mmCIF file of N, CA, C and O in Angstrom:
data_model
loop_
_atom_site.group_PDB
_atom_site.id
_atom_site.type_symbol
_atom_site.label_atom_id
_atom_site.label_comp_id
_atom_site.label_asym_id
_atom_site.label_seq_id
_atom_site.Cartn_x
_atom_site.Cartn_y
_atom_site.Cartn_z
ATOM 1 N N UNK A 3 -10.294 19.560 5.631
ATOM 2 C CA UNK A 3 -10.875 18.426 6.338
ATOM 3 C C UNK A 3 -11.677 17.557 5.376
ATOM 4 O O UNK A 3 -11.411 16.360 5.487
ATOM 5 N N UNK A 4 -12.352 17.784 4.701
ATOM 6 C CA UNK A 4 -13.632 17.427 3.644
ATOM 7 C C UNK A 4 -12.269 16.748 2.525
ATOM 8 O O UNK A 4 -12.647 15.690 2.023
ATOM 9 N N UNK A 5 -11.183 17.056 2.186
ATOM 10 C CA UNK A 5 -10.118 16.199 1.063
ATOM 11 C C UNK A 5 -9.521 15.386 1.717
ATOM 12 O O UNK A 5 -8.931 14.467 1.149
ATOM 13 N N UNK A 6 -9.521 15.516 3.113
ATOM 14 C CA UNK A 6 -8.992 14.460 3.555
ATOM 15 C C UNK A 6 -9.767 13.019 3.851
ATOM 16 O O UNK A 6 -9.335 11.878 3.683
ATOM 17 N N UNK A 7 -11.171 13.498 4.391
ATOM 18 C CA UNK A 7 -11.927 12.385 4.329
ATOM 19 C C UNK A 7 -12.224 11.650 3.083
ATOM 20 O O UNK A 7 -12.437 10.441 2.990
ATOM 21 N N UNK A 8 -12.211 12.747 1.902
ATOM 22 C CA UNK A 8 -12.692 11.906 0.739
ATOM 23 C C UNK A 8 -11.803 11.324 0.566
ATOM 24 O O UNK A 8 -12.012 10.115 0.472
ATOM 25 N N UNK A 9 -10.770 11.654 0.464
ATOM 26 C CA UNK A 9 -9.651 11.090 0.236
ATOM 27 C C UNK A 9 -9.439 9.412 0.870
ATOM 28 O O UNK A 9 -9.162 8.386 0.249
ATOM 29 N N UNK A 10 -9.665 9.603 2.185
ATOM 30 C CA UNK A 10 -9.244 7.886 2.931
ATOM 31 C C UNK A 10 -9.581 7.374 2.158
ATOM 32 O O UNK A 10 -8.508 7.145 1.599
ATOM 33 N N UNK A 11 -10.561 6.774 1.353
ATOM 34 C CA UNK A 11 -11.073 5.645 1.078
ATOM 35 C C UNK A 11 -10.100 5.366 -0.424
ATOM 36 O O UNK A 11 -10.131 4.210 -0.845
ATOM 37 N N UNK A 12 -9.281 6.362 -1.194
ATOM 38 C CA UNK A 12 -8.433 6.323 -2.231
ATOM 39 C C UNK A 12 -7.176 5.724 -1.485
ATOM 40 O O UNK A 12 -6.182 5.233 -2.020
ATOM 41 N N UNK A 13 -7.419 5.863 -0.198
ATOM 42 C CA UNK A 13 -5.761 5.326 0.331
ATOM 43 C C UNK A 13 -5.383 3.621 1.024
ATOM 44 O O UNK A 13 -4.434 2.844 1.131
ATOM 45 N N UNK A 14 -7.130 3.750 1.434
ATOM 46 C CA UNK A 14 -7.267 2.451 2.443
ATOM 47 C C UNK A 14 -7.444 1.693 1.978
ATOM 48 O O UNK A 14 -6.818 0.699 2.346
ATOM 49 N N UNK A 15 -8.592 1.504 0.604
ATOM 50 C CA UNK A 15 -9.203 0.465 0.256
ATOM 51 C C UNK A 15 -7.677 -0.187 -0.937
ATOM 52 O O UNK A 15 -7.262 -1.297 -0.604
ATOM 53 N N UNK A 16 -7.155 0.286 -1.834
ATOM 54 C CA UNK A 16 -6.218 -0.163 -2.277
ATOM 55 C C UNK A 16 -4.872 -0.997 -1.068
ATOM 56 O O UNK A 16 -4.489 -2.166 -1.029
ATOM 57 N N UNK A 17 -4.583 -0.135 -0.467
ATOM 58 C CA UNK A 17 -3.747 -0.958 0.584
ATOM 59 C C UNK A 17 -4.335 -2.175 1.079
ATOM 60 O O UNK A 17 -3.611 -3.162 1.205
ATOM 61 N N UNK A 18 -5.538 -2.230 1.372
ATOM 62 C CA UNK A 18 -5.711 -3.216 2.166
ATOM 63 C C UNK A 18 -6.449 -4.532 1.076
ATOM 64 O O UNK A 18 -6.587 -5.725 1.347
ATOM 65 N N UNK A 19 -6.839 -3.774 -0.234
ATOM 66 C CA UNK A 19 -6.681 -4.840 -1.326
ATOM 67 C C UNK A 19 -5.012 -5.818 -1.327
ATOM 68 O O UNK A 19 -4.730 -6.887 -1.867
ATOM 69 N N UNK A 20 -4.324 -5.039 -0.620
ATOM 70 C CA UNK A 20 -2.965 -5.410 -1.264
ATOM 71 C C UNK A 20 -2.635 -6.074 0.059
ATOM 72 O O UNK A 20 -1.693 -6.857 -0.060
ATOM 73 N N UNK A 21 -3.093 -6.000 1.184
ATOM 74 C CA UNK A 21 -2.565 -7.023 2.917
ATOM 75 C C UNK A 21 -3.499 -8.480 2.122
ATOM 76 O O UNK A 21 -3.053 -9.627 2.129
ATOM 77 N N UNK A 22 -5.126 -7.987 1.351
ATOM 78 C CA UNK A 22 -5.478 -9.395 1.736
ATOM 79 C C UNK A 22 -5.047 -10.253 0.142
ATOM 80 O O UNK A 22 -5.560 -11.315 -0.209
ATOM 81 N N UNK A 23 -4.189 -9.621 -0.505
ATOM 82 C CA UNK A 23 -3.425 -10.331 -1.658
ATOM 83 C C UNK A 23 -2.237 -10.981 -0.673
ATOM 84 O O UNK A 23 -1.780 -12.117 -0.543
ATOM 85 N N UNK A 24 -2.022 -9.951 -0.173
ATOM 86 C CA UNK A 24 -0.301 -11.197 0.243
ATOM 87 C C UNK A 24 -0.381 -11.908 1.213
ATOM 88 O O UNK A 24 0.519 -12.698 1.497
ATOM 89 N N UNK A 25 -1.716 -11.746 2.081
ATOM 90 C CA UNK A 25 -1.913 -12.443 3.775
ATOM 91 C C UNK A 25 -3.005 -13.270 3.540
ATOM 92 O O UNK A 25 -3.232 -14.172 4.346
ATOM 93 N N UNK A 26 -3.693 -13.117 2.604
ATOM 94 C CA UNK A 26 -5.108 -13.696 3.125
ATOM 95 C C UNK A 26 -5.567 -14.592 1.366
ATOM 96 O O UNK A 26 -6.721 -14.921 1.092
ATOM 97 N N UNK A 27 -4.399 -14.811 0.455
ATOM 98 C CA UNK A 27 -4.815 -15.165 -1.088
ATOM 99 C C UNK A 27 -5.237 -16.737 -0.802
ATOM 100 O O UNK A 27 -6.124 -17.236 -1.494
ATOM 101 N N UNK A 28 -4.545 -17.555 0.293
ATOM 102 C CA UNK A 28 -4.884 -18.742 0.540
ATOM 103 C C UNK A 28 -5.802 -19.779 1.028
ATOM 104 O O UNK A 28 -5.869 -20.996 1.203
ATOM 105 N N UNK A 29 -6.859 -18.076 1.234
ATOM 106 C CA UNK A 29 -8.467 -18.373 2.293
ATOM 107 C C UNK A 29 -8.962 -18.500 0.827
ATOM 108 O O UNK A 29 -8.384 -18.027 -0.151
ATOM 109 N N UNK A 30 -10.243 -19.287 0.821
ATOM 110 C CA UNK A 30 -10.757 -19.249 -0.349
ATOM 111 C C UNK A 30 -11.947 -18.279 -0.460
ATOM 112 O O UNK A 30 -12.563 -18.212 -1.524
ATOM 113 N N UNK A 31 -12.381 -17.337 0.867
ATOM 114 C CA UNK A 31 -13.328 -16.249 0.707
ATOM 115 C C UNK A 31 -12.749 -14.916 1.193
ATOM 116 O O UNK A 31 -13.455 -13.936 1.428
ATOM 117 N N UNK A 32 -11.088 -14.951 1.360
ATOM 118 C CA UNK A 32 -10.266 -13.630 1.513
ATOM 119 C C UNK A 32 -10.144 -13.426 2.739
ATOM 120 O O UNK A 32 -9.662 -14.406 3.308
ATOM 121 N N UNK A 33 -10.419 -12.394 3.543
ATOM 122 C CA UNK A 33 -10.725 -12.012 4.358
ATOM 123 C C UNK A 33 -12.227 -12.254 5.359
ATOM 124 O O UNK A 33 -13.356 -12.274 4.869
ATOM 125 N N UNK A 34 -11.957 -12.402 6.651
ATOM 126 C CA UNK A 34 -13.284 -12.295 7.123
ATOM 127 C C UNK A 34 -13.825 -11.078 7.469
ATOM 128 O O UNK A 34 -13.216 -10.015 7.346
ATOM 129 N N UNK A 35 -15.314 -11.226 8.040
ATOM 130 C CA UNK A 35 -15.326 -9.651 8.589
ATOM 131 C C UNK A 35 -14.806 -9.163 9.379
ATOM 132 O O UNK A 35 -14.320 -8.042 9.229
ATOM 133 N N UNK A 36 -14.723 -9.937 10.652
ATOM 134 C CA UNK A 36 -13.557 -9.233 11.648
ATOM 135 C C UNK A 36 -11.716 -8.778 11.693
ATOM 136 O O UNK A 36 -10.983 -8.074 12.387
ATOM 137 N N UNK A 37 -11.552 -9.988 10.081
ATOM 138 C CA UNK A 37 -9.789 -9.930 9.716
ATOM 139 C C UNK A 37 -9.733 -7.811 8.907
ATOM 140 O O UNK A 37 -8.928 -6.905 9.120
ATOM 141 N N UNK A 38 -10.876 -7.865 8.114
ATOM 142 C CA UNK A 38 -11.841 -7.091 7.600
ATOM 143 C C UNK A 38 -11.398 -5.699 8.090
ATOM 144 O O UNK A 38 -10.503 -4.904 7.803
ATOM 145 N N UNK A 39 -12.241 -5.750 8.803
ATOM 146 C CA UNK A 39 -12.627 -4.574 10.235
ATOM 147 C C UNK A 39 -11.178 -4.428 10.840
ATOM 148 O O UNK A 39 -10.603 -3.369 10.591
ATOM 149 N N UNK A 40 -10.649 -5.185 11.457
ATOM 150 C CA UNK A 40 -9.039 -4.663 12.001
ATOM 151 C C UNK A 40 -7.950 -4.172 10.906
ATOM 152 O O UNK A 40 -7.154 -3.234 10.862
ATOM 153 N N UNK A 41 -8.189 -4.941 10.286
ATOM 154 C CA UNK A 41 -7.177 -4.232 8.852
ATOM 155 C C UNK A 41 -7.585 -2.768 8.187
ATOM 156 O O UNK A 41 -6.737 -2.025 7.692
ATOM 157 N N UNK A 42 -8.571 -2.550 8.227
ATOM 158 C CA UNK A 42 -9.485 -1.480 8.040
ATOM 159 C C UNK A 42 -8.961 -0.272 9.291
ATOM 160 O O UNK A 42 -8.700 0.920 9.126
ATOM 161 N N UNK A 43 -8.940 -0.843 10.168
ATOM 162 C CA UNK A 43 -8.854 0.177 11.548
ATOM 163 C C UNK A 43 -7.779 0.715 11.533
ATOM 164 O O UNK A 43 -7.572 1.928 11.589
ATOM 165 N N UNK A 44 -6.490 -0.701 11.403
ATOM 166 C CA UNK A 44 -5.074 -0.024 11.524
ATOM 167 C C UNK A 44 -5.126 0.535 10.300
ATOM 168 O O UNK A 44 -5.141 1.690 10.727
ATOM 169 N N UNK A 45 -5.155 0.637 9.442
ATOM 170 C CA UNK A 45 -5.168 1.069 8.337
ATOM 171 C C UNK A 45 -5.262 2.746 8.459
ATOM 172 O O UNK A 45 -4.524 3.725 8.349
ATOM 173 N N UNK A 46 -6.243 2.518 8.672
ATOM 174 C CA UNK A 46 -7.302 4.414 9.181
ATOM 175 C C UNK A 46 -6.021 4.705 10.476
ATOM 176 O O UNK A 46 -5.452 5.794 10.412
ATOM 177 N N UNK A 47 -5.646 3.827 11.496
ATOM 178 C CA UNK A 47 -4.778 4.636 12.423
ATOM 179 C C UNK A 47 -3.452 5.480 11.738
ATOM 180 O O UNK A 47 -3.033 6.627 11.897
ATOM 181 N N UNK A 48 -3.066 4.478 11.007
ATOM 182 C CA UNK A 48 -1.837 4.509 10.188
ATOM 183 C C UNK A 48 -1.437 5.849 9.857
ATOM 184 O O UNK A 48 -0.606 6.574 10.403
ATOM 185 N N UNK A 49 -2.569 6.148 8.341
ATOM 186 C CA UNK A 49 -2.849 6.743 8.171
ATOM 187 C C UNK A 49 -2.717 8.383 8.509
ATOM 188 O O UNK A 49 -1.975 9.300 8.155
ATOM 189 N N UNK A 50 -3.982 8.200 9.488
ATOM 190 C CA UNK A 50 -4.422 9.397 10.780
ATOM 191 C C UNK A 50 -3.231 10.301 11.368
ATOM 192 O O UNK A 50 -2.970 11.498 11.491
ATOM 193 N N UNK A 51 -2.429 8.565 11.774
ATOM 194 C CA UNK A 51 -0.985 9.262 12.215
ATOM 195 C C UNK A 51 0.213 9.983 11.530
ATOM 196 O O UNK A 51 0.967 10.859 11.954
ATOM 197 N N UNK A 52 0.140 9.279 10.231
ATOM 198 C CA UNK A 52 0.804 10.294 9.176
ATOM 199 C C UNK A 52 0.447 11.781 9.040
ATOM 200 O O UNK A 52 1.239 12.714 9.175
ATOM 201 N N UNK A 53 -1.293 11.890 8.658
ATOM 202 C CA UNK A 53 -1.651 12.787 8.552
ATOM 203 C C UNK A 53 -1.250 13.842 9.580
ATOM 204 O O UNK A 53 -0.815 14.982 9.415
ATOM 205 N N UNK A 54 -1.569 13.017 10.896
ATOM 206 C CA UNK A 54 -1.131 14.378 11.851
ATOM 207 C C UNK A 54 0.668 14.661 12.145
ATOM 208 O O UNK A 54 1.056 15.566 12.882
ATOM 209 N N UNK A 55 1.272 14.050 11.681
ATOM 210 C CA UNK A 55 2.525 14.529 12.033
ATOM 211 C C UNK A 55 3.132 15.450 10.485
ATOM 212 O O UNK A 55 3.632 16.573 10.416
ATOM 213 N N UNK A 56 2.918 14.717 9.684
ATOM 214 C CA UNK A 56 3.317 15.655 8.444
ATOM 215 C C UNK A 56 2.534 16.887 8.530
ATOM 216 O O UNK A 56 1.313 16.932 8.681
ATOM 217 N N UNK A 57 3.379 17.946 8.416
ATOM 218 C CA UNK A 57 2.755 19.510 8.525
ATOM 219 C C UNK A 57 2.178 19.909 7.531
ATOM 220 O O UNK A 57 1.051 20.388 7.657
ATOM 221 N N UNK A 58 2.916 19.802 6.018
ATOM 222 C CA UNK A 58 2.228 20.319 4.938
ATOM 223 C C UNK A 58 2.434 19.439 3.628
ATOM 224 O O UNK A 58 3.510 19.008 3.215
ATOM 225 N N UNK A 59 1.375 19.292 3.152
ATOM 226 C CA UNK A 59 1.605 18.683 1.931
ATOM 227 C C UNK A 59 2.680 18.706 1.234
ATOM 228 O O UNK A 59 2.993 17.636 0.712
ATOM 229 N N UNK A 60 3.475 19.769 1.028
ATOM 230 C CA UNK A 60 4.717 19.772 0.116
ATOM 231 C C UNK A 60 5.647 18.980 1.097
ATOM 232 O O UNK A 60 6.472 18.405 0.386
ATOM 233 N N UNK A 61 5.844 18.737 2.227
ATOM 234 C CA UNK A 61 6.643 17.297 3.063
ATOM 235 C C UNK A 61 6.479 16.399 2.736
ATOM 236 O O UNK A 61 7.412 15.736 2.282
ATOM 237 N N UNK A 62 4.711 15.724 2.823
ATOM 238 C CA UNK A 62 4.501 14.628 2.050
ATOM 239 C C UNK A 62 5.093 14.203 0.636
ATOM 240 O O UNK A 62 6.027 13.515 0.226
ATOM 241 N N UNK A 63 4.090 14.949 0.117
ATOM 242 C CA UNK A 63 4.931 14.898 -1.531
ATOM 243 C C UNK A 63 6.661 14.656 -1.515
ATOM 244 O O UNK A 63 7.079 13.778 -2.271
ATOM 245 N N UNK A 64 7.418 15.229 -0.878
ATOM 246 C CA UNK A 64 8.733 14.840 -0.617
ATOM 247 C C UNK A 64 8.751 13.789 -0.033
ATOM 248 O O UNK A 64 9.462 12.944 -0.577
ATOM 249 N N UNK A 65 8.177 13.436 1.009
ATOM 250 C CA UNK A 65 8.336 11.880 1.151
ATOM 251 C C UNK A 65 7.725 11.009 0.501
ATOM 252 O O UNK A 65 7.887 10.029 1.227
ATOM 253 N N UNK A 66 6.981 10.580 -0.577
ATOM 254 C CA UNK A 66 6.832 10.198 -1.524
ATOM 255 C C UNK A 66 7.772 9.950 -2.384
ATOM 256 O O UNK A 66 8.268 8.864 -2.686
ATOM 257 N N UNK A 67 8.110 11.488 -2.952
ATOM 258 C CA UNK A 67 9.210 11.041 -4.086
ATOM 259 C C UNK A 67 10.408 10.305 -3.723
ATOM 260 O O UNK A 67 10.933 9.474 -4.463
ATOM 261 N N UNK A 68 10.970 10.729 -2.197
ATOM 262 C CA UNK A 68 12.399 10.236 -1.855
ATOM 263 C C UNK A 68 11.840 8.749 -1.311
ATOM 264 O O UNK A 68 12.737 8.212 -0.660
ATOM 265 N N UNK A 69 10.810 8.046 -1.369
ATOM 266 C CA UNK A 69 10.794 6.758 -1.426
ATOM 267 C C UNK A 69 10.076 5.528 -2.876
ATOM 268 O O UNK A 69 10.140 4.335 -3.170
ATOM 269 N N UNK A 70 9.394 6.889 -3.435
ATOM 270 C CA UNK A 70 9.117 5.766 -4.608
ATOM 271 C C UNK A 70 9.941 6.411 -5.963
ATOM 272 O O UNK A 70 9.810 5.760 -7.000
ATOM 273 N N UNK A 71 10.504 7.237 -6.003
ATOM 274 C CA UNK A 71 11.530 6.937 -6.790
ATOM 275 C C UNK A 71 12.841 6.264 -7.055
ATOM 276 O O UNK A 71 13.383 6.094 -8.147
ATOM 277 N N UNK A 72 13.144 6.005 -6.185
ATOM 278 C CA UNK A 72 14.473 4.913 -6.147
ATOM 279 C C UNK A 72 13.832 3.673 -6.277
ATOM 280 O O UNK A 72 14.522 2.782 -6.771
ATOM 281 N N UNK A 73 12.562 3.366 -5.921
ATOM 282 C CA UNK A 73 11.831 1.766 -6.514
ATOM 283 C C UNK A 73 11.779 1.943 -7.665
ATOM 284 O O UNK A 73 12.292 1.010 -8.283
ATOM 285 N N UNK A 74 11.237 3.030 -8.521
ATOM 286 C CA UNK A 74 10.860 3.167 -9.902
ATOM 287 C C UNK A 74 12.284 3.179 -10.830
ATOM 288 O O UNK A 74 12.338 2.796 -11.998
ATOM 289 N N UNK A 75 13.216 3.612 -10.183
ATOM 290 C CA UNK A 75 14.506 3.966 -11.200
ATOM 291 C C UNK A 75 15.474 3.053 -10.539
ATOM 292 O O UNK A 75 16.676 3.315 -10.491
ATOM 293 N N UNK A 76 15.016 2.117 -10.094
ATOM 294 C CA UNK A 76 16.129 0.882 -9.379
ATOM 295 C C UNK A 76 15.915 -0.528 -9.098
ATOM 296 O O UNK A 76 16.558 -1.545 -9.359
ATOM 297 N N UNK A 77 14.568 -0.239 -8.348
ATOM 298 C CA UNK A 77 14.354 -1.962 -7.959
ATOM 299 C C UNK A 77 13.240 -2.459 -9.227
ATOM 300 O O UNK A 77 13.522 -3.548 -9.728
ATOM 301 N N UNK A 78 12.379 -1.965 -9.612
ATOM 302 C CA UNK A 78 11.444 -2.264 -10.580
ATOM 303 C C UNK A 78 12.328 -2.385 -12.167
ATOM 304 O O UNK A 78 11.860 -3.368 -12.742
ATOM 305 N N UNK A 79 13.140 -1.895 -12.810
ATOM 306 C CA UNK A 79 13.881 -2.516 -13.468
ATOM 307 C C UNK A 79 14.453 -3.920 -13.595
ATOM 308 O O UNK A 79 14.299 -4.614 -14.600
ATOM 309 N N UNK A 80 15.021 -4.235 -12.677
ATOM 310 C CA UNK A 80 15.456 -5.466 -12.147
ATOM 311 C C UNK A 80 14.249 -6.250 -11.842
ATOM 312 O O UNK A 80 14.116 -7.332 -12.413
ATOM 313 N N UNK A 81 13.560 -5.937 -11.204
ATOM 314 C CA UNK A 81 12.546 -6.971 -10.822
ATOM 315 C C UNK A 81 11.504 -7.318 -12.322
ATOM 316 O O UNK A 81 10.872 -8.372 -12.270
ATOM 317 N N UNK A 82 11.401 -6.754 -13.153
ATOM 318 C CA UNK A 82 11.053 -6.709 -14.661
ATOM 319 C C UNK A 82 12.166 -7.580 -15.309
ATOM 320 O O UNK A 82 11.733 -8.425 -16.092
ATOM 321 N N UNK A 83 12.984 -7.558 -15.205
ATOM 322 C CA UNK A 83 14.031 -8.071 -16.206
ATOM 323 C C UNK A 83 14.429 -9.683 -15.278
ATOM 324 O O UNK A 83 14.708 -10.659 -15.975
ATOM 325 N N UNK A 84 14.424 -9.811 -14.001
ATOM 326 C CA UNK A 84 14.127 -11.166 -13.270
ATOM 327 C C UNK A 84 13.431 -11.722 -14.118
ATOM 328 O O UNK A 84 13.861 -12.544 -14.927
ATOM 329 N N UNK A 85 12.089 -11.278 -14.018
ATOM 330 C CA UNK A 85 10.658 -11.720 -14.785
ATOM 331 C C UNK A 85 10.551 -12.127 -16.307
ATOM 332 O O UNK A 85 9.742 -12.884 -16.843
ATOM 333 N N UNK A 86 11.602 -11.406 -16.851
ATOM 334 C CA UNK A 86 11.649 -11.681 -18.054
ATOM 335 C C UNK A 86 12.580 -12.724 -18.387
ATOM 336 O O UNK A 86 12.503 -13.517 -19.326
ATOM 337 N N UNK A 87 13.637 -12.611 -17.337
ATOM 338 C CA UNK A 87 14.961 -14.115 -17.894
ATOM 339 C C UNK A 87 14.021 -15.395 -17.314
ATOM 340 O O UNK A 87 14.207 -16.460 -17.904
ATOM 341 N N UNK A 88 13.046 -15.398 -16.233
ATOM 342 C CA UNK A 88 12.548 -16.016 -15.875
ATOM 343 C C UNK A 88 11.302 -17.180 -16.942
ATOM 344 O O UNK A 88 10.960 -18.359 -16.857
ATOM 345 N N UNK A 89 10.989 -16.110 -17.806
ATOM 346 C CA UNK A 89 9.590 -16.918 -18.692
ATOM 347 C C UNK A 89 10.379 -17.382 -19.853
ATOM 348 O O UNK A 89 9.691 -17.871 -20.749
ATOM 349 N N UNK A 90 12.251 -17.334 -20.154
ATOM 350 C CA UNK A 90 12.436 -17.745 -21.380
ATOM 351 C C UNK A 90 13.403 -18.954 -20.966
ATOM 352 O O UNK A 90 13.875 -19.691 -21.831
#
């Protein structure tokens, strides 16, 4: 219980760095407190709900790998090499 709580804040606060990069880069003070606070909430539901349906960590960890490895050994190549025909 105690790794999991410490834990949220390693999971939430990066994600939701990353909603108010792609949703909110065009406000010139980001987020408000209340945009804030709900993004924050679902966030923690999200979460919560993962937590309780995955049984044991070694599931997780498998779902992890069987979704960010095919980004790492497939789409991130390409999307690097876009980037690069792109700046010359």
């Amino acid at each position: 219980m105690f790794s999991v709580v410490a834990a949220a804040p390693l999971c939430v606060l990066p994600s939701k760095d990353t909603v108010e990069e792609l949703f909110y880069k065009d406000q010139a003070d980001g987020m408000t407190k209340a945009q804030n606070f709900k993004c924050t909430l679902i966030l923690v539901i999200i979460n919560y709900i993962l937590a309780s349906l995955i049984p044991s960590i070694g599931d997780a960890m498998k779902l992890v790998g069987c979704t960010i490895n095919p980004v790492i050994g497939f789409i991130m190549p390409v999307a690097f090499y876009w980037n690069f025909i792109k700046k010359e």
